């Protein structure tokens, strides 16, 4: 492995008084927190590997976060096992960052100014341009949802876990509550907080109905072409009502994504 693993922007480098980019390398361990010069003078071993938070308040620890650098990414941990705020979402530590740029807040409360971590290293894999080209025998599903509508937003939140996005939700389940949590992460609302779950439930049923009555690109009905349609038709007898609904929602999410009814660009921006 040649070159640095990542670049840190927005923090004070060792001995510096102004924020400047810092390149970090494999096998290094850095601390992030308040710049306390007296403490650091007494602990030169820490000072060498300390990145200061500009204008940090006195209640922020000098050693608030820890960055452990690997060859293709780095892990961010909080003091005493606290969560870490990454891209606006609190995630349980350690949070492993790879490939791309993330914004990390020095405080879970979000009161501190965040810093950027750009991972520069990555594994090298064999490449072939036509590896995922259409085979020519694929049956194409067709479904349309009008972008910007409430139903399209619910569909996008539902399908989020199957999308290839860096900003993947930390709520990856398939219940109505999980979908509601993902919508909240996106800042989307369905109206009155007292009726949101009911409205969401009706929209999930509507989406399931659209999948059940889905057509192919050539206009044929999916239930005529596929021997088992809709995809959740084979229900296990031991499943509870909630488990059946969650399995149905997962099948709906996969069909929405394969049919191109939801767009990853809506959330990966």
mmCIF file of N, CA and C in Angstrom, residues 24 46 53-54 62 97 128 140-141 143 160 162 174 180 187 225 251 264:
data_model
loop_
_atom_site.group_PDB
_atom_site.id
_atom_site.type_symbol
_atom_site.label_atom_id
_atom_site.label_comp_id
_atom_site.label_asym_id
_atom_site.label_seq_id
_atom_site.Cartn_x
_atom_site.Cartn_y
_atom_site.Cartn_z
ATOM 1 N N UNK A 24 -3.528 10.959 6.681
ATOM 2 C CA UNK A 24 -3.280 9.916 7.677
ATOM 3 C C UNK A 24 -2.961 8.618 6.955
ATOM 4 N N UNK A 46 0.757 12.235 23.050
ATOM 5 C CA UNK A 46 -0.591 12.506 22.541
ATOM 6 C C UNK A 46 -0.568 13.679 21.564
ATOM 7 N N UNK A 53 -10.221 20.419 17.465
ATOM 8 C CA UNK A 53 -11.494 20.940 16.967
ATOM 9 C C UNK A 53 -11.481 22.457 17.135
ATOM 10 N N UNK A 54 -11.613 23.237 16.072
ATOM 11 C CA UNK A 54 -11.581 24.700 16.208
ATOM 12 C C UNK A 54 -12.719 25.205 17.098
ATOM 13 N N UNK A 62 -10.436 16.489 25.384
ATOM 14 C CA UNK A 62 -9.268 16.577 24.503
ATOM 15 C C UNK A 62 -9.189 15.319 23.645
ATOM 16 N N UNK A 97 -15.182 3.939 8.021
ATOM 17 C CA UNK A 97 -15.390 4.780 6.847
ATOM 18 C C UNK A 97 -14.494 4.281 5.717
ATOM 19 N N UNK A 128 -13.965 -5.394 -16.060
ATOM 20 C CA UNK A 128 -14.408 -5.776 -17.390
ATOM 21 C C UNK A 128 -15.679 -4.973 -17.668
ATOM 22 N N UNK A 140 -38.083 -7.572 -18.325
ATOM 23 C CA UNK A 140 -38.070 -6.231 -17.734
ATOM 24 C C UNK A 140 -39.434 -5.892 -17.153
ATOM 25 N N UNK A 141 -39.434 -5.467 -15.896
ATOM 26 C CA UNK A 141 -40.652 -5.029 -15.232
ATOM 27 C C UNK A 141 -40.874 -3.548 -15.489
ATOM 28 N N UNK A 143 -42.950 -0.183 -13.976
ATOM 29 C CA UNK A 143 -43.816 0.477 -13.014
ATOM 30 C C UNK A 143 -43.425 1.943 -12.980
ATOM 31 N N UNK A 160 -34.722 1.922 0.003
ATOM 32 C CA UNK A 160 -33.389 2.426 0.334
ATOM 33 C C UNK A 160 -32.374 1.316 0.629
ATOM 34 N N UNK A 162 -31.926 -1.563 -0.523
ATOM 35 C CA UNK A 162 -31.447 -2.331 -1.673
ATOM 36 C C UNK A 162 -30.752 -1.453 -2.694
ATOM 37 N N UNK A 174 -37.876 -3.836 7.669
ATOM 38 C CA UNK A 174 -38.916 -3.739 6.651
ATOM 39 C C UNK A 174 -40.292 -3.458 7.237
ATOM 40 N N UNK A 180 -40.810 4.446 8.337
ATOM 41 C CA UNK A 180 -41.043 5.777 8.913
ATOM 42 C C UNK A 180 -39.739 6.380 9.418
ATOM 43 N N UNK A 187 -35.808 13.582 6.110
ATOM 44 C CA UNK A 187 -36.501 14.841 6.331
ATOM 45 C C UNK A 187 -37.850 14.900 5.658
ATOM 46 N N UNK A 225 -46.982 -14.227 -16.650
ATOM 47 C CA UNK A 225 -45.645 -14.653 -17.089
ATOM 48 C C UNK A 225 -44.917 -15.442 -16.006
ATOM 49 N N UNK A 251 -40.132 -7.714 -0.447
ATOM 50 C CA UNK A 251 -40.324 -8.105 -1.845
ATOM 51 C C UNK A 251 -40.718 -6.905 -2.698
ATOM 52 N N UNK A 264 -32.016 6.286 -7.264
ATOM 53 C CA UNK A 264 -30.996 6.451 -6.243
ATOM 54 C C UNK A 264 -30.528 7.884 -6.133
#
